[in-house]
Amino acid sequence: MITLSASILAYLFFPGGMFAIIFGLLLLGMERIAVARFQGRIGPPIFQNLFDVIKLRTKEFLVPEDATNRLMFIIAPFFGFGGMMTAIFILPVSGVYDGAGASSDLVVLIYLMALPAVSHIFGGSSSGSTYAAIAVSREAILMFAYEITFVIVLFTVALQAGAGDGALFSLKGIVDYQVRNGSFVHDLKMIPAFVAFVIFMLATLEVPPFHIAENDGDVMKGYYMEYSGMPLAVFELTHALKLLVLITVLQIFFMPGLAGGSIVVNLLWYMMKSAAIVIGIALVHASMPSFRVDQAFKFLMIVPVFLALLSLGLVLFL
Amino acid sequence: MLSRYAVKSPWLFRINTGSCNGCDVELATTALIPRYDVERLGCKYTGSPKHADIVLVTGPITARSESYLIRMLDEIPEPRVVVAIGICPISGGVYRDSYSIRGPLDKFVEVDVNVSGCPIRPQSILDGVAQAIGIWKEKIKIFHKA
């Protein structure tokens, strides 16, 4: 009973739920500020994305008359949101929270990570908009390309953490292994996998150069085209959670080092690492132009897959 | 309560109804260059009319763009604020009384703010957006009472 209520609290409030949403939105606001500073502007206040969500609450929700599937159009945003809420609940934060404790949560993560893209595809394709249709086809193409990288990196990390005894599919186990034996980011064998994972992260978050599916100058807002009001706010929250989930996964896989014994210190350390990663993302965001979809597909199929396979080979045979 | 925080995130949408592009260039530079960064006010240009809060209309509404303008304005969810940018949508400007002009804008929709000039100055755009935010706040309150 105690574990159940602790799980509910974890899901709704502390590492997941409220904390994750607010922290994710703050990270998004920070990214916007960092991009603005890199471009020599002042940028919005850090709470900007929180204000955006509140604003969208006050707006009307319109369902287009020529939507091909009205029900799917309305419920599509919640797939991705639910997926990300679950993902942040099962992810451990080193030294703060142990995760949901399932023994093979790494495999669950593969499925959960695909859900935001799936909700974009469902929502966009049921909205009946031409822009959304183009964006959906692009998103699907990109998804095929980047999921391969993710699965290979995941196996590499699992094998390395297994230390010769086969793969270790428990996130908590991976964190514990690295706390005992040093973070993977210091390990030369894992550097290519780290770079591949960062590229996967940029592609999933659709920051430039991978913002092909929601590029303003090209397909307007892509799959968000027909959304307004509440469902658009849910998409915003999903995006914030997705950013936080990816950053947390990056920290679990490659840098879960502890800063000290106490929970507060480790939590602050986790937040500082997250902020540093977000600023790195913003630097890429501010300095890159956009790929065409065929260029992005080729790039994603060649560079990160090769890097991830290189790491996998090194881990397997060295 | 909501309206106090909601007004910090006005999303802008541009409609060009046959403008000479002068005002559009001013609008684009107002948002994008470091000197007049409107993102400080939380503004952001959106690509979709369904995300818009403040609509910036430029151009004298030519016969050809009339039906698109009406359709676009219908797609913008309430509460919204309409701003006429430049002299053209306000009175027709140099195109007034032309055979191909269906303007001014207030024939089609209730205009909340007029920002005049040919082309408008960036400072007056910022002023117009700031005034529009004030009107928008009142509109949110009325919308949620009704």
Tab-separated table of C-alpha atoms in Angstrom:
chain	number	residue	atom	x	y	z
A	1	MET	CA	0.000	0.000	0.000
A	2	ILE	CA	2.824	2.365	0.906
A	3	THR	CA	4.689	1.594	-2.330
A	4	LEU	CA	1.491	2.149	-4.309
A	5	SER	CA	0.860	5.581	-2.824
A	6	ALA	CA	4.551	6.446	-3.235
A	7	SER	CA	4.242	5.504	-6.906
A	8	ILE	CA	1.141	7.670	-7.304
A	9	LEU	CA	2.957	10.584	-5.689
A	10	ALA	CA	5.942	10.005	-7.970
A	11	TYR	CA	3.659	9.904	-11.009
A	12	LEU	CA	1.656	13.011	-10.128
A	13	PHE	CA	4.077	15.239	-8.265
A	14	PHE	CA	7.723	14.817	-7.755
A	15	PRO	CA	9.923	13.378	-10.495
A	16	GLY	CA	7.002	13.045	-12.862
A	17	GLY	CA	3.805	15.082	-13.106
A	18	MET	CA	3.857	18.641	-11.818
A	19	PHE	CA	7.609	18.914	-11.270
A	20	ALA	CA	8.443	17.479	-14.696
A	21	ILE	CA	5.953	19.704	-16.521
A	22	ILE	CA	7.101	22.902	-14.837
A	23	PHE	CA	10.784	22.023	-15.077
A	24	GLY	CA	10.363	21.005	-18.740
A	25	LEU	CA	8.590	24.270	-19.559
A	26	LEU	CA	11.326	26.241	-17.804
A	27	LEU	CA	13.949	24.368	-19.828
A	28	LEU	CA	12.077	25.261	-23.026
A	29	GLY	CA	11.973	28.911	-21.940
A	30	MET	CA	15.668	28.744	-21.203
A	31	GLU	CA	16.334	27.357	-24.660
A	32	ARG	CA	14.436	30.285	-26.195
A	33	ILE	CA	16.433	32.778	-24.144
A	34	ALA	CA	19.706	31.090	-25.071
A	35	VAL	CA	18.820	31.111	-28.783
A	36	ALA	CA	17.894	34.804	-28.538
A	37	ARG	CA	21.174	35.621	-26.770
A	38	PHE	CA	23.178	33.748	-29.397
A	39	GLN	CA	21.428	35.880	-32.024
A	40	GLY	CA	22.115	39.104	-30.116
A	41	ARG	CA	18.517	39.583	-28.938
A	42	ILE	CA	17.208	39.816	-25.411
A	43	GLY	CA	14.638	37.070	-25.680
A	44	PRO	CA	11.467	36.249	-23.758
A	45	PRO	CA	11.201	35.818	-19.975
A	46	ILE	CA	12.085	32.339	-18.712
A	47	PHE	CA	8.444	31.595	-17.844
A	48	GLN	CA	7.379	32.238	-21.448
A	49	ASN	CA	6.301	28.673	-22.258
A	50	LEU	CA	4.305	28.523	-19.025
A	51	PHE	CA	2.488	31.700	-20.134
A	52	ASP	CA	1.927	30.144	-23.571
A	53	VAL	CA	0.196	27.151	-22.006
A	54	ILE	CA	-1.945	29.389	-19.767
A	55	LYS	CA	-2.819	31.545	-22.783
A	56	LEU	CA	-3.894	28.516	-24.827
A	57	ARG	CA	-6.261	27.569	-21.979
A	58	THR	CA	-8.203	30.788	-22.624
A	59	LYS	CA	-8.603	30.221	-26.366
A	60	GLU	CA	-11.408	28.588	-28.271
A	61	PHE	CA	-10.925	25.065	-29.643
A	62	LEU	CA	-11.957	24.747	-33.284
A	63	VAL	CA	-12.442	21.416	-35.061
A	64	PRO	CA	-12.076	21.815	-38.829
A	65	GLU	CA	-15.139	20.948	-40.877
A	66	ASP	CA	-13.166	18.801	-43.305
A	67	ALA	CA	-11.341	16.818	-40.610
A	68	THR	CA	-11.209	13.203	-41.779
A	69	ASN	CA	-11.640	11.789	-38.280
A	70	ARG	CA	-13.032	14.146	-35.646
A	71	LEU	CA	-12.625	11.816	-32.684
A	72	MET	CA	-8.995	11.033	-33.528
A	73	PHE	CA	-8.322	14.737	-34.061
A	74	ILE	CA	-9.489	15.485	-30.518
A	75	ILE	CA	-7.836	12.572	-28.672
A	76	ALA	CA	-4.541	12.388	-30.628
A	77	PRO	CA	-2.577	14.862	-28.415
A	78	PHE	CA	-3.185	12.736	-25.347
A	79	PHE	CA	-1.294	9.674	-26.691
A	80	GLY	CA	1.985	11.525	-26.691
A	81	PHE	CA	1.244	13.262	-23.382
A	82	GLY	CA	0.395	9.973	-21.666
A	83	GLY	CA	3.459	8.316	-23.124
A	84	MET	CA	5.773	11.047	-21.890
A	85	MET	CA	4.170	11.155	-18.423
A	86	THR	CA	4.792	7.415	-18.136
A	87	ALA	CA	8.337	7.724	-19.466
A	88	ILE	CA	9.299	10.377	-16.916
A	89	PHE	CA	7.762	8.174	-14.205
A	90	ILE	CA	9.854	5.098	-15.057
A	91	LEU	CA	13.130	6.984	-15.543
A	92	PRO	CA	15.456	7.026	-12.526
A	93	VAL	CA	17.238	10.240	-11.548
A	94	SER	CA	20.581	9.254	-10.123
A	95	GLY	CA	20.754	9.772	-6.401
A	96	VAL	CA	17.210	11.193	-6.213
A	97	TYR	CA	14.666	8.709	-7.479
A	98	ASP	CA	14.937	5.016	-8.317
A	99	GLY	CA	12.456	4.849	-11.192
A	100	ALA	CA	9.394	2.636	-11.265
A	101	GLY	CA	11.553	-0.398	-10.596
A	102	ALA	CA	10.526	-2.699	-13.451
A	103	SER	CA	13.429	-4.948	-14.423
A	104	SER	CA	13.230	-4.412	-18.222
A	105	ASP	CA	12.198	-0.761	-18.396
A	106	LEU	CA	14.716	-0.064	-21.147
A	107	VAL	CA	12.523	-2.021	-23.576
A	108	VAL	CA	9.433	-0.124	-22.437
A	109	LEU	CA	11.309	3.080	-23.160
A	110	ILE	CA	11.687	2.176	-26.877
A	111	TYR	CA	7.913	2.067	-27.214
A	112	LEU	CA	7.212	5.145	-25.101
A	113	MET	CA	9.708	7.315	-27.001
A	114	ALA	CA	7.840	6.731	-30.240
A	115	LEU	CA	4.503	7.939	-28.855
A	116	PRO	CA	4.826	11.737	-29.368
A	117	ALA	CA	5.660	11.194	-33.035
A	118	VAL	CA	2.731	8.782	-33.299
A	119	SER	CA	0.390	11.369	-31.814
A	120	HIS	CA	1.699	13.953	-34.295
A	121	ILE	CA	1.042	11.534	-37.125
A	122	PHE	CA	-2.481	10.632	-35.928
A	123	GLY	CA	-3.435	14.238	-35.198
A	124	GLY	CA	-1.956	15.673	-38.366
A	125	SER	CA	-3.361	13.064	-40.698
A	126	SER	CA	-6.876	13.303	-39.235
A	127	SER	CA	-6.986	17.105	-39.465
A	128	GLY	CA	-7.573	17.166	-43.222
A	129	SER	CA	-5.023	19.922	-43.827
A	130	THR	CA	-2.587	19.700	-46.738
A	131	TYR	CA	0.253	21.219	-44.731
A	132	ALA	CA	-0.316	18.664	-41.995
A	133	ALA	CA	-0.302	15.863	-44.580
A	134	ILE	CA	3.113	16.957	-45.878
A	135	ALA	CA	4.438	17.326	-42.342
A	136	VAL	CA	3.144	13.890	-41.378
A	137	SER	CA	4.885	12.194	-44.284
A	138	ARG	CA	8.120	13.947	-43.346
A	139	GLU	CA	7.757	13.048	-39.686
A	140	ALA	CA	7.176	9.398	-40.580
A	141	ILE	CA	10.279	9.338	-42.797
A	142	LEU	CA	12.419	10.911	-40.078
A	143	MET	CA	11.014	8.566	-37.450
A	144	PHE	CA	12.130	5.516	-39.438
A	145	ALA	CA	15.591	6.988	-39.696
A	146	TYR	CA	16.194	8.032	-36.094
A	147	GLU	CA	14.587	5.149	-34.229
A	148	ILE	CA	17.284	2.825	-35.641
A	149	THR	CA	20.000	4.906	-33.976
A	150	PHE	CA	18.121	4.934	-30.703
A	151	VAL	CA	17.722	1.150	-30.609
A	152	ILE	CA	21.400	0.529	-31.432
A	153	VAL	CA	22.627	3.031	-28.807
A	154	LEU	CA	20.300	1.475	-26.277
A	155	PHE	CA	21.714	-1.997	-26.944
A	156	THR	CA	25.264	-0.695	-26.748
A	157	VAL	CA	24.611	0.868	-23.354
A	158	ALA	CA	22.828	-2.263	-22.130
A	159	LEU	CA	25.710	-4.500	-23.234
A	160	GLN	CA	28.347	-2.237	-21.715
A	161	ALA	CA	26.470	-2.090	-18.422
A	162	GLY	CA	26.060	-5.863	-18.480
A	163	ALA	CA	29.871	-6.107	-18.278
A	164	GLY	CA	30.282	-9.381	-20.115
A	165	ASP	CA	27.190	-11.111	-18.693
A	166	GLY	CA	24.933	-10.178	-21.604
A	167	ALA	CA	22.764	-7.092	-21.773
A	168	LEU	CA	21.353	-5.338	-18.718
A	169	PHE	CA	17.896	-3.957	-19.484
A	170	SER	CA	17.225	-2.224	-16.180
A	171	LEU	CA	17.669	1.561	-16.125
A	172	LYS	CA	18.414	1.470	-12.407
A	173	GLY	CA	21.043	-1.186	-13.070
A	174	ILE	CA	22.683	0.985	-15.733
A	175	VAL	CA	22.804	3.963	-13.384
A	176	ASP	CA	24.229	1.851	-10.550
A	177	TYR	CA	26.865	0.330	-12.835
A	178	GLN	CA	28.058	3.770	-13.899
A	179	VAL	CA	28.039	5.130	-10.359
A	180	ARG	CA	30.301	2.212	-9.381
A	181	ASN	CA	32.559	2.121	-12.467
A	182	GLY	CA	32.603	5.674	-13.844
A	183	SER	CA	30.315	7.368	-16.355
A	184	PHE	CA	30.206	6.106	-19.932
A	185	VAL	CA	30.947	9.589	-21.243
A	186	HIS	CA	34.513	9.152	-19.953
A	187	ASP	CA	34.808	5.801	-21.744
A	188	LEU	CA	36.417	6.098	-25.193
A	189	LYS	CA	34.418	3.132	-26.500
A	190	MET	CA	31.147	4.943	-25.751
A	191	ILE	CA	32.012	8.357	-27.252
A	192	PRO	CA	30.651	7.482	-30.749
A	193	ALA	CA	27.419	6.232	-29.166
A	194	PHE	CA	27.203	9.465	-27.173
A	195	VAL	CA	27.512	11.573	-30.331
A	196	ALA	CA	24.956	9.348	-32.094
A	197	PHE	CA	22.546	9.765	-29.185
A	198	VAL	CA	22.937	13.545	-29.249
A	199	ILE	CA	22.108	13.544	-32.976
A	200	PHE	CA	19.096	11.317	-32.269
A	201	MET	CA	18.035	13.761	-29.567
A	202	LEU	CA	18.203	16.745	-31.922
A	203	ALA	CA	16.237	14.841	-34.566
A	204	THR	CA	13.535	13.786	-32.105
A	205	LEU	CA	13.176	17.275	-30.664
A	206	GLU	CA	13.024	18.719	-34.177
A	207	VAL	CA	15.412	21.552	-33.524
A	208	PRO	CA	17.283	22.809	-36.589
A	209	PRO	CA	18.762	21.239	-38.710
A	210	PHE	CA	15.993	18.637	-38.261
A	211	HIS	CA	12.938	20.924	-37.986
A	212	ILE	CA	11.742	19.711	-41.367
A	213	ALA	CA	8.307	18.587	-40.212
A	214	GLU	CA	7.319	21.833	-38.477
A	215	ASN	CA	9.363	24.391	-40.353
A	216	ASP	CA	7.533	27.733	-40.356
A	217	GLY	CA	8.794	28.899	-43.715
A	218	ASP	CA	7.933	25.691	-45.430
A	219	VAL	CA	4.959	23.771	-44.029
A	220	MET	CA	3.779	26.582	-41.684
A	221	LYS	CA	3.232	24.745	-38.399
A	222	GLY	CA	3.036	21.257	-39.880
A	223	TYR	CA	0.874	18.847	-37.913
A	224	TYR	CA	-0.134	21.580	-35.416
A	225	MET	CA	-1.692	23.541	-38.283
A	226	GLU	CA	-5.371	22.934	-37.402
A	227	TYR	CA	-4.978	22.731	-33.622
A	228	SER	CA	-5.976	25.537	-31.292
A	229	GLY	CA	-6.769	25.986	-27.617
A	230	MET	CA	-6.482	23.102	-25.160
A	231	PRO	CA	-5.151	20.344	-27.473
A	232	LEU	CA	-2.412	22.667	-28.684
A	233	ALA	CA	-1.516	23.293	-25.034
A	234	VAL	CA	-1.303	19.520	-24.546
A	235	PHE	CA	1.089	19.340	-27.496
A	236	GLU	CA	3.201	22.073	-25.864
A	237	LEU	CA	3.282	20.153	-22.593
A	238	THR	CA	4.217	16.990	-24.485
A	239	HIS	CA	7.074	18.848	-26.119
A	240	ALA	CA	8.321	20.098	-22.760
A	241	LEU	CA	8.115	16.609	-21.267
A	242	LYS	CA	9.829	15.132	-24.319
A	243	LEU	CA	12.743	17.533	-23.866
A	244	LEU	CA	13.027	16.559	-20.203
A	245	VAL	CA	12.710	12.829	-20.950
A	246	LEU	CA	15.444	12.951	-23.588
A	247	ILE	CA	17.758	14.931	-21.324
A	248	THR	CA	17.132	12.503	-18.481
A	249	VAL	CA	17.755	9.505	-20.757
A	250	LEU	CA	21.006	11.113	-21.929
A	251	GLN	CA	22.056	11.517	-18.300
A	252	ILE	CA	21.076	7.947	-17.436
A	253	PHE	CA	22.937	6.457	-20.390
A	254	PHE	CA	26.094	8.519	-20.309
A	255	MET	CA	26.507	10.779	-17.272
A	256	PRO	CA	24.648	9.716	-14.148
A	257	GLY	CA	27.503	10.685	-11.832
A	258	LEU	CA	26.589	11.762	-8.318
A	259	ALA	CA	27.549	15.083	-6.771
A	260	GLY	CA	27.279	13.989	-3.149
A	261	GLY	CA	25.289	11.942	-0.709
A	262	SER	CA	22.262	14.136	-0.139
A	263	ILE	CA	19.128	14.136	-2.307
A	264	VAL	CA	18.995	17.934	-2.550
A	265	VAL	CA	22.551	18.219	-3.837
A	266	ASN	CA	21.948	15.467	-6.394
A	267	LEU	CA	18.719	17.089	-7.534
A	268	LEU	CA	20.456	20.426	-8.031
A	269	TRP	CA	23.272	18.653	-9.873
A	270	TYR	CA	20.690	16.945	-12.117
A	271	MET	CA	19.007	20.290	-12.858
A	272	MET	CA	22.332	21.949	-13.596
A	273	LYS	CA	23.357	19.189	-15.988
A	274	SER	CA	19.951	19.472	-17.704
A	275	ALA	CA	20.374	23.230	-18.091
A	276	ALA	CA	23.855	22.788	-19.551
A	277	ILE	CA	22.550	20.254	-22.094
A	278	VAL	CA	19.715	22.621	-23.048
A	279	ILE	CA	22.190	25.421	-23.689
A	280	GLY	CA	24.157	23.051	-25.920
A	281	ILE	CA	20.970	22.274	-27.844
A	282	ALA	CA	20.260	26.006	-28.158
A	283	LEU	CA	23.729	26.581	-29.640
A	284	VAL	CA	22.968	24.029	-32.369
A	285	HIS	CA	19.490	25.540	-32.790
A	286	ALA	CA	20.843	29.055	-33.285
A	287	SER	CA	23.638	28.144	-35.668
A	288	MET	CA	22.149	25.585	-38.052
A	289	PRO	CA	20.083	25.980	-41.233
A	290	SER	CA	17.547	23.345	-42.180
A	291	PHE	CA	18.067	20.081	-44.031
A	292	ARG	CA	15.837	19.021	-46.896
A	293	VAL	CA	13.968	15.863	-45.992
A	294	ASP	CA	16.014	13.628	-48.302
A	295	GLN	CA	19.284	15.090	-46.976
A	296	ALA	CA	18.139	14.562	-43.389
A	297	PHE	CA	17.147	10.969	-44.155
A	298	LYS	CA	20.513	10.208	-45.740
A	299	PHE	CA	22.374	11.919	-42.913
A	300	LEU	CA	20.426	10.080	-40.214
A	301	MET	CA	20.781	6.741	-41.966
A	302	ILE	CA	24.538	7.109	-42.405
A	303	VAL	CA	26.257	9.202	-39.709
A	304	PRO	CA	24.559	8.360	-36.382
A	305	VAL	CA	23.891	4.744	-37.376
A	306	PHE	CA	27.542	4.296	-38.292
A	307	LEU	CA	28.711	5.912	-35.031
A	308	ALA	CA	26.332	3.784	-32.978
A	309	LEU	CA	27.415	0.602	-34.772
A	310	LEU	CA	31.057	1.542	-34.205
A	311	SER	CA	30.426	1.751	-30.479
A	312	LEU	CA	28.463	-1.492	-30.531
A	313	GLY	CA	31.352	-3.216	-32.320
A	314	LEU	CA	33.891	-1.863	-29.851
A	315	VAL	CA	31.788	-2.968	-26.892
A	316	LEU	CA	31.180	-6.425	-28.371
A	317	PHE	CA	34.673	-7.291	-29.563
A	318	LEU	CA	37.066	-5.305	-27.394
B	1	MET	CA	-6.699	35.707	-13.022
B	2	LEU	CA	-5.887	33.801	-16.202
B	3	SER	CA	-5.978	36.936	-18.334
B	4	ARG	CA	-3.171	38.488	-16.306
B	5	TYR	CA	-0.729	35.761	-17.347
B	6	ALA	CA	-2.301	34.952	-20.697
B	7	VAL	CA	-1.529	38.385	-22.135
B	8	LYS	CA	2.164	37.701	-21.748
B	9	SER	CA	2.060	35.374	-24.713
B	10	PRO	CA	0.551	37.152	-27.722
B	11	TRP	CA	1.114	35.175	-30.900
B	12	LEU	CA	1.094	37.268	-34.050
B	13	PHE	CA	-0.254	36.314	-37.447
B	14	ARG	CA	0.296	38.317	-40.603
B	15	ILE	CA	-2.248	38.603	-43.405
B	16	ASN	CA	-1.044	40.297	-46.560
B	17	THR	CA	-4.021	41.486	-48.610
B	18	GLY	CA	-2.200	42.783	-51.667
B	19	SER	CA	0.255	45.011	-49.886
B	20	CYS	CA	3.265	46.533	-51.693
B	21	ASN	CA	5.469	44.552	-49.233
B	22	GLY	CA	6.804	47.671	-47.527
B	23	CYS	CA	4.890	47.089	-44.309
B	24	ASP	CA	5.642	43.346	-44.428
B	25	VAL	CA	9.363	44.022	-44.540
B	26	GLU	CA	8.991	46.340	-41.549
B	27	LEU	CA	6.987	43.689	-39.681
B	28	ALA	CA	9.566	40.997	-40.378
B	29	THR	CA	12.494	43.135	-39.276
B	30	THR	CA	10.679	44.335	-36.178
B	31	ALA	CA	10.453	40.830	-34.906
B	32	LEU	CA	13.732	39.464	-36.074
B	33	ILE	CA	16.476	42.006	-35.550
B	34	PRO	CA	18.145	42.568	-32.168
B	35	ARG	CA	17.176	46.220	-31.993
B	36	TYR	CA	13.377	45.843	-31.862
B	37	ASP	CA	13.068	42.297	-30.526
B	38	VAL	CA	9.315	41.721	-29.996
B	39	GLU	CA	10.003	38.334	-28.417
B	40	ARG	CA	10.668	40.339	-25.249
B	41	LEU	CA	6.900	40.857	-25.027
B	42	GLY	CA	6.428	37.110	-25.526
B	43	CYS	CA	5.370	37.595	-29.133
B	44	LYS	CA	6.018	34.963	-31.729
B	45	TYR	CA	4.999	34.802	-35.379
B	46	THR	CA	2.870	31.752	-36.037
B	47	GLY	CA	2.325	30.050	-39.345
B	48	SER	CA	-1.248	29.014	-38.681
B	49	PRO	CA	-4.247	31.352	-38.237
B	50	LYS	CA	-5.610	28.926	-35.616
B	51	HIS	CA	-2.765	29.783	-33.238
B	52	ALA	CA	-3.103	33.539	-33.652
B	53	ASP	CA	-4.070	36.030	-30.935
B	54	ILE	CA	-3.184	39.290	-32.634
B	55	VAL	CA	-3.830	39.538	-36.369
B	56	LEU	CA	-1.770	42.057	-38.310
B	57	VAL	CA	-3.436	42.961	-41.610
B	58	THR	CA	-1.422	44.778	-44.264
B	59	GLY	CA	-2.482	45.913	-47.728
B	60	PRO	CA	-5.559	47.600	-49.207
B	61	ILE	CA	-7.664	44.383	-49.598
B	62	THR	CA	-7.691	43.778	-53.319
B	63	ALA	CA	-10.653	42.113	-55.033
B	64	ARG	CA	-8.633	38.957	-55.383
B	65	SER	CA	-7.639	38.638	-51.725
B	66	GLU	CA	-11.092	39.529	-50.320
B	67	SER	CA	-12.483	35.976	-50.042
B	68	TYR	CA	-9.213	34.663	-48.568
B	69	LEU	CA	-9.181	37.439	-45.979
B	70	ILE	CA	-12.746	36.639	-44.863
B	71	ARG	CA	-11.983	32.928	-44.639
B	72	MET	CA	-8.749	33.522	-42.751
B	73	LEU	CA	-10.432	35.825	-40.229
B	74	ASP	CA	-13.090	33.156	-39.658
B	75	GLU	CA	-10.426	30.615	-38.789
B	76	ILE	CA	-8.918	32.647	-35.981
B	77	PRO	CA	-10.250	31.496	-32.609
B	78	GLU	CA	-11.725	34.000	-30.142
B	79	PRO	CA	-10.605	36.034	-28.208
B	80	ARG	CA	-8.588	37.818	-30.884
B	81	VAL	CA	-7.460	41.348	-31.723
B	82	VAL	CA	-7.312	42.761	-35.244
B	83	VAL	CA	-4.644	45.376	-36.001
B	84	ALA	CA	-4.586	47.314	-39.277
B	85	ILE	CA	-0.950	47.892	-40.234
B	86	GLY	CA	-0.116	50.825	-42.524
B	87	ILE	CA	-2.405	53.343	-44.157
B	88	CYS	CA	-3.699	50.882	-46.808
B	89	PRO	CA	-6.106	48.763	-44.694
B	90	ILE	CA	-7.190	51.889	-42.771
B	91	SER	CA	-8.301	54.035	-45.701
B	92	GLY	CA	-6.896	52.583	-48.921
B	93	GLY	CA	-3.901	54.919	-48.955
B	94	VAL	CA	-2.597	55.660	-52.408
B	95	TYR	CA	-4.869	52.949	-53.804
B	96	ARG	CA	-8.066	54.590	-52.536
B	97	ASP	CA	-10.989	54.571	-55.021
B	98	SER	CA	-9.189	52.151	-57.325
B	99	TYR	CA	-11.483	49.770	-59.249
B	100	SER	CA	-9.718	46.718	-57.794
B	101	ILE	CA	-9.883	47.664	-54.114
B	102	ARG	CA	-12.521	46.262	-51.727
B	103	GLY	CA	-11.214	47.923	-48.559
B	104	PRO	CA	-11.048	49.476	-46.047
B	105	LEU	CA	-10.647	46.662	-43.542
B	106	ASP	CA	-13.412	47.800	-41.182
B	107	LYS	CA	-16.005	46.789	-43.784
B	108	PHE	CA	-15.204	43.157	-43.023
B	109	VAL	CA	-14.219	43.004	-39.376
B	110	GLU	CA	-14.125	45.136	-36.256
B	111	VAL	CA	-10.655	46.700	-36.216
B	112	ASP	CA	-9.210	47.199	-32.739
B	113	VAL	CA	-6.013	49.131	-33.417
B	114	ASN	CA	-5.001	51.275	-36.376
B	115	VAL	CA	-1.266	51.741	-36.922
B	116	SER	CA	-0.774	54.292	-39.661
B	117	GLY	CA	2.258	55.191	-41.767
B	118	CYS	CA	3.509	54.407	-45.241
B	119	PRO	CA	5.440	52.290	-44.502
B	120	ILE	CA	4.929	52.087	-40.729
B	121	ARG	CA	7.883	52.687	-38.459
B	122	PRO	CA	9.088	49.802	-36.246
B	123	GLN	CA	8.428	51.887	-33.121
B	124	SER	CA	4.803	52.349	-34.106
B	125	ILE	CA	4.438	48.591	-34.677
B	126	LEU	CA	5.700	47.967	-31.145
B	127	ASP	CA	3.302	50.631	-29.875
B	128	GLY	CA	0.411	49.072	-31.822
B	129	VAL	CA	1.171	45.598	-30.503
B	130	ALA	CA	1.398	46.956	-26.951
B	131	GLN	CA	-2.018	48.657	-27.349
B	132	ALA	CA	-3.442	45.482	-28.868
B	133	ILE	CA	-2.289	43.515	-25.820
B	134	GLY	CA	-4.248	45.906	-23.579
B	135	ILE	CA	-7.411	45.444	-25.639
B	136	TRP	CA	-6.869	41.693	-25.781
B	137	LYS	CA	-6.788	41.505	-21.973
B	138	GLU	CA	-10.262	43.086	-21.779
B	139	LYS	CA	-11.495	40.720	-24.494
B	140	ILE	CA	-10.307	37.636	-22.592
B	141	LYS	CA	-12.229	38.798	-19.511
B	142	ILE	CA	-15.413	39.380	-21.549
B	143	PHE	CA	-15.008	36.059	-23.400
B	144	HIS	CA	-14.743	34.094	-20.171
B	145	LYS	CA	-17.700	35.828	-18.528
B	146	ALA	CA	-19.953	35.014	-21.454
